Short mmCIF file of C-alpha atoms in Angstrom, two decimals:
data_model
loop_
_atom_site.label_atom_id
_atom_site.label_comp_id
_atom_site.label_asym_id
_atom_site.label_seq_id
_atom_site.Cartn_x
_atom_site.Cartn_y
_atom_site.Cartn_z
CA UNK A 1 59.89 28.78 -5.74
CA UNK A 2 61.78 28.43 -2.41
CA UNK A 3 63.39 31.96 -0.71
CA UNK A 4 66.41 30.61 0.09
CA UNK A 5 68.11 28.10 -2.88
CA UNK A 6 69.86 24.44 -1.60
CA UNK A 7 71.23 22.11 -3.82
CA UNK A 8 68.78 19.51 -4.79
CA UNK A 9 70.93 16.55 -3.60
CA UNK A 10 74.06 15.74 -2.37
CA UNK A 11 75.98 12.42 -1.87
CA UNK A 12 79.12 11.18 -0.01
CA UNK A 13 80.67 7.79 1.60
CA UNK A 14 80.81 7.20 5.03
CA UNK A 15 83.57 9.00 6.96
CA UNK A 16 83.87 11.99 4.13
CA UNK A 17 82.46 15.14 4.26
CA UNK A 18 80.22 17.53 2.89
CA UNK A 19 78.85 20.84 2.88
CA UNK A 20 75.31 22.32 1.93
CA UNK A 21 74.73 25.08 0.33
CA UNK A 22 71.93 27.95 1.58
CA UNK A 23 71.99 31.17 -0.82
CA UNK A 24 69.78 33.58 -0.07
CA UNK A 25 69.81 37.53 -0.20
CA UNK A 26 70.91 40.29 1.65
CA UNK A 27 67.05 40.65 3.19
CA UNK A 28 67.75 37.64 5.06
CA UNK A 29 70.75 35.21 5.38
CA UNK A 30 73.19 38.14 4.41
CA UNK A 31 71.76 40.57 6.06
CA UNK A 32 71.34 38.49 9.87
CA UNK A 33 72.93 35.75 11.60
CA UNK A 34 69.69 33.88 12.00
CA UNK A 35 70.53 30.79 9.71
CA UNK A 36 69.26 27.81 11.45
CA UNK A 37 69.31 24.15 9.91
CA UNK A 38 66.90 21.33 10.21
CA UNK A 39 67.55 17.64 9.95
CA UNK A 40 64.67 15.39 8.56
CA UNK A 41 64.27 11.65 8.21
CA UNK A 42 61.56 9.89 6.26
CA UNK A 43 58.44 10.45 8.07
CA UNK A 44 59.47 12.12 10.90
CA UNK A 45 59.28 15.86 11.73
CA UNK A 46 62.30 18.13 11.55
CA UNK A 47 64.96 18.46 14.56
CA UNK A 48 67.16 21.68 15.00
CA UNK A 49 70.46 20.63 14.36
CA UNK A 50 72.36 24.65 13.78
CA UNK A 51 71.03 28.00 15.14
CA UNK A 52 72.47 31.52 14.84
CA UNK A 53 74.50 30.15 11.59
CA UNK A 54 76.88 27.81 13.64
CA UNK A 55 75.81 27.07 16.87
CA UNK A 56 74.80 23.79 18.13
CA UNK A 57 71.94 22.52 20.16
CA UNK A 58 72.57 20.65 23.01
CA UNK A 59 73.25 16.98 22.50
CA UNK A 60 73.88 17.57 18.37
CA UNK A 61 77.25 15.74 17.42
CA UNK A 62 79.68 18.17 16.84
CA UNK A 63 80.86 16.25 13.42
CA UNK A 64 77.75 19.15 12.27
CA UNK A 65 78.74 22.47 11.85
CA UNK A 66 77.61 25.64 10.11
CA UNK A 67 78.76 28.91 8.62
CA UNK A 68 78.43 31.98 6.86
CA UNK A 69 79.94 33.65 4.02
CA UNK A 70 77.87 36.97 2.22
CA UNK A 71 74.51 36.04 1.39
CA UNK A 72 75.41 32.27 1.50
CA UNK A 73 75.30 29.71 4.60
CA UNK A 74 76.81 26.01 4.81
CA UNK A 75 75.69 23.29 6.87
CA UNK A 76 79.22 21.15 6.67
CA UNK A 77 79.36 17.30 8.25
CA UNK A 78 82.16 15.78 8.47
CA UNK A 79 82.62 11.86 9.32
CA UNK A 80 79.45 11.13 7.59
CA UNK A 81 77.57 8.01 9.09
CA UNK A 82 74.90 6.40 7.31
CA UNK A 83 72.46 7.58 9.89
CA UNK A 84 72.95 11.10 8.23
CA UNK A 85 71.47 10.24 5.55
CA UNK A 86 68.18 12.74 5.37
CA UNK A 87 66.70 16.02 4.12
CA UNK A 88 68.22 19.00 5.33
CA UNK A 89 66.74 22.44 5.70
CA UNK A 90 67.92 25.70 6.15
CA UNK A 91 66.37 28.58 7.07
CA UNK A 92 66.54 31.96 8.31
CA UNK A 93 64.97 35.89 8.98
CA UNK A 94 63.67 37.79 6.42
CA UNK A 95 63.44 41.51 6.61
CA UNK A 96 60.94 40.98 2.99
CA UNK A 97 56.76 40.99 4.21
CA UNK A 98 57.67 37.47 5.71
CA UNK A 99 59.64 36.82 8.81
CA UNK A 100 60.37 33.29 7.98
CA UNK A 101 61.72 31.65 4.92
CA UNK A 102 62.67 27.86 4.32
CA UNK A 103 65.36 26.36 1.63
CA UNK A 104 63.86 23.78 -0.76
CA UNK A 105 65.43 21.10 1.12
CA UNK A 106 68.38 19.13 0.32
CA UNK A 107 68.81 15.56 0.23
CA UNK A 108 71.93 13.86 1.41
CA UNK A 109 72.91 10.28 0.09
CA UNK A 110 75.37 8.53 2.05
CA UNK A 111 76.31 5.93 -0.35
CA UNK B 1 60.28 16.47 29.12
CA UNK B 2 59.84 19.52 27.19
CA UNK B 3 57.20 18.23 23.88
CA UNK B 4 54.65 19.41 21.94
CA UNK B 5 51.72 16.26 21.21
CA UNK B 6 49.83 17.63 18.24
CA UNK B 7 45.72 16.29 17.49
CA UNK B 8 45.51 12.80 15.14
CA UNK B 9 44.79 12.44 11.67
CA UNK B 10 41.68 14.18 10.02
CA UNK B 11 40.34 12.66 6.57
CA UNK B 12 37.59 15.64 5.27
CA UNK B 13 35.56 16.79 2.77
CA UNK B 14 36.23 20.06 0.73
CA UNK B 15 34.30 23.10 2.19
CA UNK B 16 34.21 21.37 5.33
CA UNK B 17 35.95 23.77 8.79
CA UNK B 18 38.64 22.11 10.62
CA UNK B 19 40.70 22.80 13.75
CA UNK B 20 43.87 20.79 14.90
CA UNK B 21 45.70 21.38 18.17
CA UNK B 22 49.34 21.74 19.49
CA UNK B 23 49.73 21.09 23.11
CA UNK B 24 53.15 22.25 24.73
CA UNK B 25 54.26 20.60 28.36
CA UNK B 26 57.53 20.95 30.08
CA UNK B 27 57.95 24.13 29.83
CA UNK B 28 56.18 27.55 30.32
CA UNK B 29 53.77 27.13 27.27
CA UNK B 30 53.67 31.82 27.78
CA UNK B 31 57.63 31.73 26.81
CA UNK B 32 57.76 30.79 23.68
CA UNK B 33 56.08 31.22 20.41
CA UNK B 34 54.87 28.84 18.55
CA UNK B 35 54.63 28.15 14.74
CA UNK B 36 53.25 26.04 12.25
CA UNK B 37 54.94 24.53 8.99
CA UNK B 38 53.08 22.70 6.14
CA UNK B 39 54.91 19.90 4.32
CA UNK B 40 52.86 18.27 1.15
CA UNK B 41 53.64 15.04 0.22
CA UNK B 42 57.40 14.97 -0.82
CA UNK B 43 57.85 18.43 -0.63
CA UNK B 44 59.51 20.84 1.68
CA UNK B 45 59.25 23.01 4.28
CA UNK B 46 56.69 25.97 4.09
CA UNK B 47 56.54 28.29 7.04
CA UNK B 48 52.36 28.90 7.64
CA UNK B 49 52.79 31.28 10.92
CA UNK B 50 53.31 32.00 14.51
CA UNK B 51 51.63 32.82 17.21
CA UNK B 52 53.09 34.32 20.68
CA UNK B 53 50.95 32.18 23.60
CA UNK B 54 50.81 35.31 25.91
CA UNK B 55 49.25 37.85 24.00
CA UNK B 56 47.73 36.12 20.65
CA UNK B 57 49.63 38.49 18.69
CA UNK B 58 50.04 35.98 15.65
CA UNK B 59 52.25 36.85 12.42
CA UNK B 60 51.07 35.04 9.23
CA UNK B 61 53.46 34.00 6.01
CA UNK B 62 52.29 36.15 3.11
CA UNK B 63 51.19 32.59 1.10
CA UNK B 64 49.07 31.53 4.33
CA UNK B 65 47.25 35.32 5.70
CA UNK B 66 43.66 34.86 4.85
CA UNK B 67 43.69 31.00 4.24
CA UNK B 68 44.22 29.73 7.73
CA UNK B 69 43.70 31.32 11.05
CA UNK B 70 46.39 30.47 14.32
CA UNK B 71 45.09 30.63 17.41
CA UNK B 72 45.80 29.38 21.67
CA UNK B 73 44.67 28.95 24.83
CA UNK B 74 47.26 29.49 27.34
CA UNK B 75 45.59 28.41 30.11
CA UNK B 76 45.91 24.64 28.78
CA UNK B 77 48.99 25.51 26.78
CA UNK B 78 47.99 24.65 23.30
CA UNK B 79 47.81 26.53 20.03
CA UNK B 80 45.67 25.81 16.96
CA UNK B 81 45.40 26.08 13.27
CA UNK B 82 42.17 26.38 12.05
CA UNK B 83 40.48 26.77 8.27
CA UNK B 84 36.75 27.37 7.74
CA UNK B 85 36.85 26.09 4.52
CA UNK B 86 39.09 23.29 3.52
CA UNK B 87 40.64 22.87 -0.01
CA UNK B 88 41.83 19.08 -1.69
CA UNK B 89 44.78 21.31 -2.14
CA UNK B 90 45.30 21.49 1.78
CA UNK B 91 46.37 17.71 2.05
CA UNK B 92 49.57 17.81 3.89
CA UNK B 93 51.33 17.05 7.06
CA UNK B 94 51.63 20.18 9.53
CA UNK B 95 53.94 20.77 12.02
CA UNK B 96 53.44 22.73 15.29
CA UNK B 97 57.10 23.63 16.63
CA UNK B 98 58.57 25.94 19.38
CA UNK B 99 60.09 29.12 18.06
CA UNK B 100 62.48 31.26 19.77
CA UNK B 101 61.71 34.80 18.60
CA UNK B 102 64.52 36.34 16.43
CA UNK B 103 66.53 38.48 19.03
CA UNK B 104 64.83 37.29 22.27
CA UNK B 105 67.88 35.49 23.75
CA UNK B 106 67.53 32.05 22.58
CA UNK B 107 67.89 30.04 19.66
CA UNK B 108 65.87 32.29 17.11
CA UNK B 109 65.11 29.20 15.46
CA UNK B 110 62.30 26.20 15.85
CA UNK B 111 63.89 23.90 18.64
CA UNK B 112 60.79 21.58 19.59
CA UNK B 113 58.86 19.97 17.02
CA UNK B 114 55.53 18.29 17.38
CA UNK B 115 55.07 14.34 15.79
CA UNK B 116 52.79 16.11 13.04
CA UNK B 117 49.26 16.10 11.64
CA UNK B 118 48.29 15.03 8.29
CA UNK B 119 45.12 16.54 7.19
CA UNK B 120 43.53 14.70 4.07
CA UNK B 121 41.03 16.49 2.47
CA UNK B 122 39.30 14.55 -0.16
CA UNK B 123 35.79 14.16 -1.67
#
């Protein structure tokens, strides 16, 4: 069982938007601002698309963007392109015995 | 270009040792931490450890202490991830990736990811 809970999948057409779920506790997302999100296409390794809950990495479309509300964070993107379609991960500080916990992973359709 | 070129592929045997390597360039390897996440085979995310290049000091998930040890060499910038006695149950891809320490000033997150390693264990 994942530390932080994501929706199993999401869908949406092309130039909608959506948002992503990250619920956690108030040992980690509720507690910090250290929410980062990860964007994963088949067989290739993750890239950092949010850090600090909504700030973006260099050269990361701003159509991504993230937030925070109590002990839940949301990865919203708006104008969805079919390249968007992936797994997305959130993550963030724990103050529990680890210092890192992962999401299950969400997987966004773009239909 | 600031990357991080992880080993190849390793097929092995259960009970066997095995040692795969992270090699940073680009950057001042000493500077950042560096972690490694496990992802089995259409599953998610799981955060194994870090280690801090300067000083060794590593930090190891709960689920990984004991099972795997993390390791580097900073005098030819790469970090390992070592097990002395491999498990069919180890099969996976692992990632090496750059980590910003919570609170040090940047992104407190894992910026730079390596390509992976898949690690097969099988008899």
């Amino acid at each position: 069982q994942s530390a932080l809970t994501q929706p199993a999948s999401v869908s949406g057409s092309p130039g909608q938007s959506i948002t992503i779920s990250c619920t956690g506790t108030s040992s980690d997302v509720g507690g910090y601002n250290y929410v980062s999100w990860y964007q994963q296409h088949p067989g290739k390794a993750p890239k950092l698309m949010i850090y600090d809950v909504s700030n973006r990495p260099s050269g990361v479309s701003n159509r991504f963007s993230g937030s925070k509300s109590g002990n839940t964070a949301s990865l919203t993107i708006s104008g969805l392109q079919t390249e968007d379609e992936a797994d997305y991960y959130c993550s963030s500080y724990t103050s529990n015995n680890a210092l890192v916990v992962f999401g299950g992973g969400t997987k966004l359709t773009v239909l | 270009e600031v990357q991080l070129v992880q080993s190849g592929a390793e097929v092995k045997k259960p009970g066997e040792s095995l040692k795969i390597s992270c090699k940073g360039s680009g950057y001042r390897f000493t500077t950042y931490w560096i972690g490694w996440v496990r992802q089995m085979a259409g599953k998610g995310l799981e955060w194994m450890g870090i280690i801090n290049p300067g000083d060794s000091d590593a930090r190891y998930s709960p689920s990984f202490q004991g099972q795997v040890t993390i390791s580097a060499d900073k005098s030819i910038s790469t970090a390992y991830l070592q097990w002395s006695s491999l498990k069919a149950s180890d099969t996976a891809m692992y990632y090496c990736a750059r980590f910003h320490y919570y609170g040090s000033g940047g992104t407190d997150a894992f910026d730079i990811w390596g390509q992976g390693t898949m690690v097969t264990v099988s008899s």
